[in-house]
Coordinates of C-alpha atoms and ligand atoms in Angstrom, one line a residue:
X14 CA -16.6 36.7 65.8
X15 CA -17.6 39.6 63.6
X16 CA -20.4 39.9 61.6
X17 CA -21.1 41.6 58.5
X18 CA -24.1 41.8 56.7
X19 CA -23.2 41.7 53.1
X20 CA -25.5 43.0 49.7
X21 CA -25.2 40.3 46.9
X22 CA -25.9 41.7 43.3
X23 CA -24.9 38.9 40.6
X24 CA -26.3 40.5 37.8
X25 CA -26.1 39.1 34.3
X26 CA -24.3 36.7 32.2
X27 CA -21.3 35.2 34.2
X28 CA -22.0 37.2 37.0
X29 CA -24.2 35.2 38.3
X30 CA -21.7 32.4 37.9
X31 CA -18.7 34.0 39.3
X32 CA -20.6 35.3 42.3
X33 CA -21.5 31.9 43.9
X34 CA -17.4 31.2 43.9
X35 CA -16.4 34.5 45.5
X36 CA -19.2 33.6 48.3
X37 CA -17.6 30.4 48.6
X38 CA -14.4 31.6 49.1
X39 CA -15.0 34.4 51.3
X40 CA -17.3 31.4 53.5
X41 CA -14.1 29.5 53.7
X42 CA -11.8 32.3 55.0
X43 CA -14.2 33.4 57.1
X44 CA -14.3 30.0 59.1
X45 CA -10.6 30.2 59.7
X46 CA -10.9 34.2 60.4
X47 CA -14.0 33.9 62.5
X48 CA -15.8 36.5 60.6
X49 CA -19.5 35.5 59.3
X50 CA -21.1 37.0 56.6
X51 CA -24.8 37.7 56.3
X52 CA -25.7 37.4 52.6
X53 CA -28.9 38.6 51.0
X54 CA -28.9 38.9 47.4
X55 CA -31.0 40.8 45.3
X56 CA -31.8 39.7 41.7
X57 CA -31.3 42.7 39.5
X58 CA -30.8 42.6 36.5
X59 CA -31.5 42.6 32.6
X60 CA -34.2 40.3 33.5
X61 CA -35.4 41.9 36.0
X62 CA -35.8 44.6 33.5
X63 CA -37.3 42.5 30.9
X64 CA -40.0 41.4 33.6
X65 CA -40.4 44.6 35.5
X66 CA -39.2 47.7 33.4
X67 CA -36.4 48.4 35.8
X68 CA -33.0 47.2 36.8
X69 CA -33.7 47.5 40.3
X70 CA -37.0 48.6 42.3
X71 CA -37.3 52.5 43.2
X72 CA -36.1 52.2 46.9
X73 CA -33.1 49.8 45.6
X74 CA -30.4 52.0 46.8
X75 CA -32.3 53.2 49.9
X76 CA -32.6 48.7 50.6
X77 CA -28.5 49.1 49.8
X78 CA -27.4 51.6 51.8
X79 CA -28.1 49.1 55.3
X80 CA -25.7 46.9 54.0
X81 CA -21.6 46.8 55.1
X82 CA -20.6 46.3 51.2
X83 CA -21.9 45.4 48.2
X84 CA -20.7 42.8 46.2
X85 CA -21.4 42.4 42.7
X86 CA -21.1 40.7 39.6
X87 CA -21.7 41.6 36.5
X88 CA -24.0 43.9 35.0
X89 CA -25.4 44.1 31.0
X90 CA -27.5 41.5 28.6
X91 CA -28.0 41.5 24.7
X92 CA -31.7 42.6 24.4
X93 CA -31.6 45.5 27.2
X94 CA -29.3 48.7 25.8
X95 CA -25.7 49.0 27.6
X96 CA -26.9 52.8 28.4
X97 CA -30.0 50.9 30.3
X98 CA -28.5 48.8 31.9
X99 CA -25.3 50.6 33.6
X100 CA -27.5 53.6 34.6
X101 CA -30.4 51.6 35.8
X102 CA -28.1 49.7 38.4
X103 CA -24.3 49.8 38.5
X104 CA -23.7 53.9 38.0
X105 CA -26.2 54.9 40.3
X106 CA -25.2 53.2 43.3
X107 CA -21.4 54.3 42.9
X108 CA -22.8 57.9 42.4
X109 CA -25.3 57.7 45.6
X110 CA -23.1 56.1 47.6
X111 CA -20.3 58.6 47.0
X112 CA -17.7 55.7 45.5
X113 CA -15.4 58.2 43.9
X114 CA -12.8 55.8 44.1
X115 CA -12.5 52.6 41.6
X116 CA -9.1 50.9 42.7
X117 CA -8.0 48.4 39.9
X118 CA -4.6 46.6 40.8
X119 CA -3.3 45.4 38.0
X120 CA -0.5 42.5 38.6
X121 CA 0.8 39.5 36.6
X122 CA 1.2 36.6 39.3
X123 CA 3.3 34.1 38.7
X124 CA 2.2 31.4 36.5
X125 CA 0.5 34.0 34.2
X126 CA 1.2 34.7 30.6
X127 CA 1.4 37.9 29.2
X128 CA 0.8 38.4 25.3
X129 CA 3.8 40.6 25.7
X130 CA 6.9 39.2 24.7
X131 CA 9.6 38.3 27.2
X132 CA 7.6 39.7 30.2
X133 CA 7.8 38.7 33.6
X134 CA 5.9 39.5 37.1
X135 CA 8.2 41.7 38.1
X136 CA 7.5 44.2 35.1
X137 CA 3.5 44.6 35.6
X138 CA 2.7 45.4 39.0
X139 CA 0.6 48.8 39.2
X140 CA -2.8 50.4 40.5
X141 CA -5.5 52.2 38.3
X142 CA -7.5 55.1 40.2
X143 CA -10.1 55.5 38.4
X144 CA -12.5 58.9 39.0
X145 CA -16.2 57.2 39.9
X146 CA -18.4 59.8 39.8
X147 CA -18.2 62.3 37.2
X148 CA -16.2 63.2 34.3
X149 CA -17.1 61.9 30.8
X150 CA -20.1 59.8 32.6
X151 CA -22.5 62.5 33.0
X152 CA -26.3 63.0 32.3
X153 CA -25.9 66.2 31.5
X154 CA -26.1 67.1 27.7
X155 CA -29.5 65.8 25.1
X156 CA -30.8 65.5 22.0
X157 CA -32.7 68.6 19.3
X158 CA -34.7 67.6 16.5
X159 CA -34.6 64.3 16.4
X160 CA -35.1 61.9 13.8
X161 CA -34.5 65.1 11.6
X162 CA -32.0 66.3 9.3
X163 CA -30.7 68.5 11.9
X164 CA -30.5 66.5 14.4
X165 CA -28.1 66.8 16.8
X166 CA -26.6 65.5 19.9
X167 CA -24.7 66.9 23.5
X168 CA -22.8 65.1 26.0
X169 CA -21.3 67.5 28.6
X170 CA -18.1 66.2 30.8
X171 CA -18.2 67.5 34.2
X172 CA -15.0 68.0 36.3
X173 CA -15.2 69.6 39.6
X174 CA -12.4 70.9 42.2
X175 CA -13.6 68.7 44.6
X176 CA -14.6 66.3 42.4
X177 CA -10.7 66.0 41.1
X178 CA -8.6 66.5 43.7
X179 CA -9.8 64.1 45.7
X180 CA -9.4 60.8 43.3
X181 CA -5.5 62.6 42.6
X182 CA -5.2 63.2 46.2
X183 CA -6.2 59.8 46.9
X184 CA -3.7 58.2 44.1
X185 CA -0.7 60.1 45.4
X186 CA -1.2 58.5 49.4
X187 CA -1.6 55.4 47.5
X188 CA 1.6 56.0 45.8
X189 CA 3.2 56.7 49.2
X190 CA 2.6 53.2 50.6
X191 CA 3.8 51.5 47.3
X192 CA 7.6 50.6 46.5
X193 CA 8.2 53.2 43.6
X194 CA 6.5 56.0 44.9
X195 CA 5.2 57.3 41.2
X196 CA 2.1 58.5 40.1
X197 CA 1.1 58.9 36.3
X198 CA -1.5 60.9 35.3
X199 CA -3.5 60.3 32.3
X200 CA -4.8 63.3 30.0
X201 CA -5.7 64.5 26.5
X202 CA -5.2 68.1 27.0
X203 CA -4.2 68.6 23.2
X204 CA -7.2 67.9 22.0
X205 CA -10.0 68.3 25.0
X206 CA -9.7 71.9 25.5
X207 CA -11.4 72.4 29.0
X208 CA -11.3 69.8 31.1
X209 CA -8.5 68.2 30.3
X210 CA -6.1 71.5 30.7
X211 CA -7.9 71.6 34.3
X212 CA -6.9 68.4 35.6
X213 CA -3.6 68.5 34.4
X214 CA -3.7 71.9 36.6
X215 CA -4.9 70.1 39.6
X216 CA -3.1 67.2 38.9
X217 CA 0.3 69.5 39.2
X218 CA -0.9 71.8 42.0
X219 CA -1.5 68.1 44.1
X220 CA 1.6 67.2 42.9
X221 CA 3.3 69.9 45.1
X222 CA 1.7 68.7 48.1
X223 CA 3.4 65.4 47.4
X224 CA 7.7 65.9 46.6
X225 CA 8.5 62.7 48.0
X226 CA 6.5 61.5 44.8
X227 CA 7.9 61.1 41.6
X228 CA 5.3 61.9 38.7
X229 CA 4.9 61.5 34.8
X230 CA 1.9 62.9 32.6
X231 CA 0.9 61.0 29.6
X232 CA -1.6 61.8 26.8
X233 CA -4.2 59.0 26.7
X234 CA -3.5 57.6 23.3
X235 CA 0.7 57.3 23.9
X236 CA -0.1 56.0 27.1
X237 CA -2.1 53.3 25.7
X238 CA 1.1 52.5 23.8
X239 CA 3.2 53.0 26.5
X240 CA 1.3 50.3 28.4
X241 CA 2.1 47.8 26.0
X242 CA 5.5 49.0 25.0
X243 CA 6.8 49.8 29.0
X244 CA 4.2 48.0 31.2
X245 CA 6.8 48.1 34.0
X246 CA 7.2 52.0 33.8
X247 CA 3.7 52.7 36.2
X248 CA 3.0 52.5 39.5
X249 CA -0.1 54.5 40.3
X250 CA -2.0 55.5 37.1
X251 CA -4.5 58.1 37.9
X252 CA -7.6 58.4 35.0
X253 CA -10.9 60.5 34.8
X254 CA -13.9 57.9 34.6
X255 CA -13.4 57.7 30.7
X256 CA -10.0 56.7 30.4
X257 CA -9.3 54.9 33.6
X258 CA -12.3 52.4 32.8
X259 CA -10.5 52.1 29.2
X260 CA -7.2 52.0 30.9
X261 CA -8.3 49.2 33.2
X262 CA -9.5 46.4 30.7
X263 CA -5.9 46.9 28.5
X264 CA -4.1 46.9 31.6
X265 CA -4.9 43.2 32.9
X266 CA -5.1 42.1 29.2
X267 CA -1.1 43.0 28.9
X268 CA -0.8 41.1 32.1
X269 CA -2.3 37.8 31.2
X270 CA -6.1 37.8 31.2
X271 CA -8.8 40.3 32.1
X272 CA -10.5 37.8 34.0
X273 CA -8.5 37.7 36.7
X274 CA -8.8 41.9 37.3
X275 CA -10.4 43.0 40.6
X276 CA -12.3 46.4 41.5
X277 CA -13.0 48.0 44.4
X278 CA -15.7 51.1 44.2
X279 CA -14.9 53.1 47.4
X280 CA -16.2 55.4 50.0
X281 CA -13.1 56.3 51.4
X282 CA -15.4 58.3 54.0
X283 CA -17.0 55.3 55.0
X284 CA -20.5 57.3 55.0
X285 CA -21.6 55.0 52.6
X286 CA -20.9 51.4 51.8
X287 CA -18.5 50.3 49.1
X288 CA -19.2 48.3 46.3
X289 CA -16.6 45.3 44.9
X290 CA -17.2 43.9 41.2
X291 CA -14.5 42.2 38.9
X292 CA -13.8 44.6 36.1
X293 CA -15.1 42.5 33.6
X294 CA -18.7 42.5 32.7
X295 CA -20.9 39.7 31.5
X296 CA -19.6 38.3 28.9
X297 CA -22.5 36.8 27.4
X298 CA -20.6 35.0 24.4
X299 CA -19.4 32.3 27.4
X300 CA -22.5 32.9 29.9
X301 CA -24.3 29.9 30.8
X302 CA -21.0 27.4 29.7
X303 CA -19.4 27.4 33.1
X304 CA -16.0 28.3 31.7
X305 CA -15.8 32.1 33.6
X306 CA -12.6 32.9 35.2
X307 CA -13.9 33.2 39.0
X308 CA -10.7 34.9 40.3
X309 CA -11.6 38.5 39.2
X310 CA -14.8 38.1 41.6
X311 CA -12.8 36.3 44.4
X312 CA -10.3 39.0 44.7
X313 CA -13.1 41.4 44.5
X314 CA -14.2 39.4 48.1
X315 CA -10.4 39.8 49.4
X316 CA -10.8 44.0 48.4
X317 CA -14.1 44.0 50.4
X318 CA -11.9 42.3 53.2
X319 CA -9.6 44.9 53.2
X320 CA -11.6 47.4 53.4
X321 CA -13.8 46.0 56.1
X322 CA -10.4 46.1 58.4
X323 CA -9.8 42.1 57.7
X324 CA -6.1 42.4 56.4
X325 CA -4.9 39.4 57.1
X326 CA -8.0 37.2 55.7
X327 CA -7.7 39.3 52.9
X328 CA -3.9 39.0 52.2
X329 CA -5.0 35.0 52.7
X330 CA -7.2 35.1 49.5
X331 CA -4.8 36.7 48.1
X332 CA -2.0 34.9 48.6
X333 CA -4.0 31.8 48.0
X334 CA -4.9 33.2 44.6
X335 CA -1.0 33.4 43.6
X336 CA 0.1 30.2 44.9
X337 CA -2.6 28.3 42.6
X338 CA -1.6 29.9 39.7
X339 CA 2.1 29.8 40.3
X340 CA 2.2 25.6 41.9
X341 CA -1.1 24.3 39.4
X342 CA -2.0 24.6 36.4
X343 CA -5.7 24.8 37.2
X344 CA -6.6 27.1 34.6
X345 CA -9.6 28.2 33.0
X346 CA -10.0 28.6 29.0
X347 CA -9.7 32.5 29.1
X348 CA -5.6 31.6 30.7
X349 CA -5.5 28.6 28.2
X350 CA -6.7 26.2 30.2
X351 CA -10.0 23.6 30.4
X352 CA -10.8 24.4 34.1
X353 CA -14.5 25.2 35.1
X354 CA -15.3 28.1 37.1
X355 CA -16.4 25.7 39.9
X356 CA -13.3 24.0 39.7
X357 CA -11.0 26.8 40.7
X358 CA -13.6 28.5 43.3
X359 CA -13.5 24.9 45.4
X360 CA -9.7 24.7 44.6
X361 CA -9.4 28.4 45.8
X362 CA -11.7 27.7 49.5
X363 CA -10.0 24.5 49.9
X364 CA -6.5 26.2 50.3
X365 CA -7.3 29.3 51.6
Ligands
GGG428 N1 -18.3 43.9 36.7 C1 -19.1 45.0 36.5 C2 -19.5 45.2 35.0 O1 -20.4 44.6 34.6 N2 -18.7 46.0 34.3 C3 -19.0 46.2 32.9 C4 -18.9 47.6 32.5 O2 -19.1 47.9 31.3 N3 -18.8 48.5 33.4 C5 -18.7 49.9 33.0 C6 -18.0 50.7 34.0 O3 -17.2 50.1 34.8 O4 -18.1 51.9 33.9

């Protein structure tokens, strides 16, 4: 038996809903895995905010870093600004922790509809690598004269050699294990004079390093098009912070339903841990109903699986995951059904 000890952040709004089914599922695989989690959970959040001033104590990502992976739900409330919130709690544990990875599969299983027309599981099956730690999410930049006439306002993107080639570097070994063996690259470099230009530099000096890999560059805004249009044209889709984030909420949409889309924030050095969140936030317009789709937040769990070196538990969830959607028609409202979250977590840990 193997032990982990694992950090529990619900967060806000359905967060703190779909956490309790990912537990419950990950409890259940664990029994027939013989691996046993050690849960302590840590209640930061908007309210905590509300009550204390910040989203998470001062030594909060000093109490993370004992942890084997965090796993969290859902961060942002109306009341506490979006800025607050994501850089009181979520941003600076993927920047202290060195995450510089955010994996997003994106796959329509079987059983899903897509608000494409005439598209089938076999067209949308692809990865988003998302850059974690820089890029267009920087502090760097301020305000002059405020509340003026002139005022005025700077937000500096920050690309770095290191910083870059690793996330492409990481998206093209990715590619290598996948069937296609294609890696796109997303960029603006008409418009964003700098930056832009650079990683598309980097992105084809890594490309060298890789010819068994086939490769296409898009500029964001036809690639957004393209992703509607030709969904079954990616493999690996490699993104700066900015645009994979954006990339990686249209991407499960096209498929079927965002909340079924999983994330994985990774250390790939391991010096760290990893943190695992479903990419949707907290959805405070269906907080508090029951109704939230719990199966982005339980294949968060298999991810953190994965990564802990529990394949086969994790291909268990996974698999588990596909078979209810494909065989039931357990659904809940977001895939146009009237299941509760509740309903599909206990369905999920009673076949897994
Ligand atoms: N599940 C995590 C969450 O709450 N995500 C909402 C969000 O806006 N995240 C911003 C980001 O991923 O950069």
């Amino acid at each position: 038996m193997i032990t982990h000890r694992i950090a529990v952040v619900p967060g806000d709004g359905i967060g703190k809903e779909v956490i309790p089914e990912g537990i419950r599922v990950l409890e259940a695989v664990g029994r027939r895995f013989d691996i046993r989690f050690l849960w302590q959970e840590f209640p930061w959040s908007c309210e905590a905010y509300t009550e204390t001033g910040r989203m998470m104590p001062e030594d909060g990502l000093k109490q993370l870093c004992r942890f084997d992976a965090i796993f969290l739900g859902a961060v942002g409330f109306p009341g506490v600004p979006d800025h607050i919130s994501l850089w009181g709690l979520l941003i600076p544990i993927r920047r202290h922790m060195r995450q510089y990875i955010n994996l997003r599969p994106v796959q329509m299983l079987r059983g899903m509809v897509s608000p494409l027309r005439n598209r089938t599981p076999k067209d949308i099956d692809f990865c988003i690598v998302r850059e974690n730690n820089e890029g267009e999410y920087s502090e760097i930049g301020g305000r002059l004269y405020t509340g003026t006439d002139a005022e005025m306002v700077v937000q500096e993107t920050v690309f770095t050699r290191k910083g870059v080639d690793r996330v492409l570097r990481y998206a093209f070994e990715l590619a290598r294990k996948r069937k296609t063996k294609h890696v796109t690259s997303a960029t603006k470099s008409n418009g964003i004079i700098h930056t832009m230009p650079y990683w598309d530099e980097r992105f084809n000096a890594i490309a060298r390093e890789y010819p068994d890999i086939q490769t296409a560059q898009y500029h964001i805004d036809i690639l957004t098009s393209h992703f509607v249009l030709h969904p079954d044209w990616f493999d690996v889709v490699v993104g700066s912070n900015l645009f994979g984030d954006i990339l990686s909420d249209l991407g499960p949409a096209v498929a079927g339903s965002i909340g079924v889309a999983p994330s994985a924030n990774l250390n790939p050095t391991r010096e760290y841990p990893s943190m695992f969140e479903p990419v949707h936030g907290s959805a405070p317009d269906i907080a508090g109903k029951g109704i939230a789709n719990p199966i982005a937040q339980i294949w968060s769990g298999a991810m953190m699986l994965e990564h802990l070196g529990h394949h086969e538990a994790a291909q268990a969830i996974e698999k588990t995951i596909a078979n209810l959607l494909a065989d039931t028609d357990l659904r809940t409202p977001d895939m146009g059904g009237k299941a509760m979250t509740a309903e599909l977590g206990a369905a999920i840990a009673a076949s897994v």
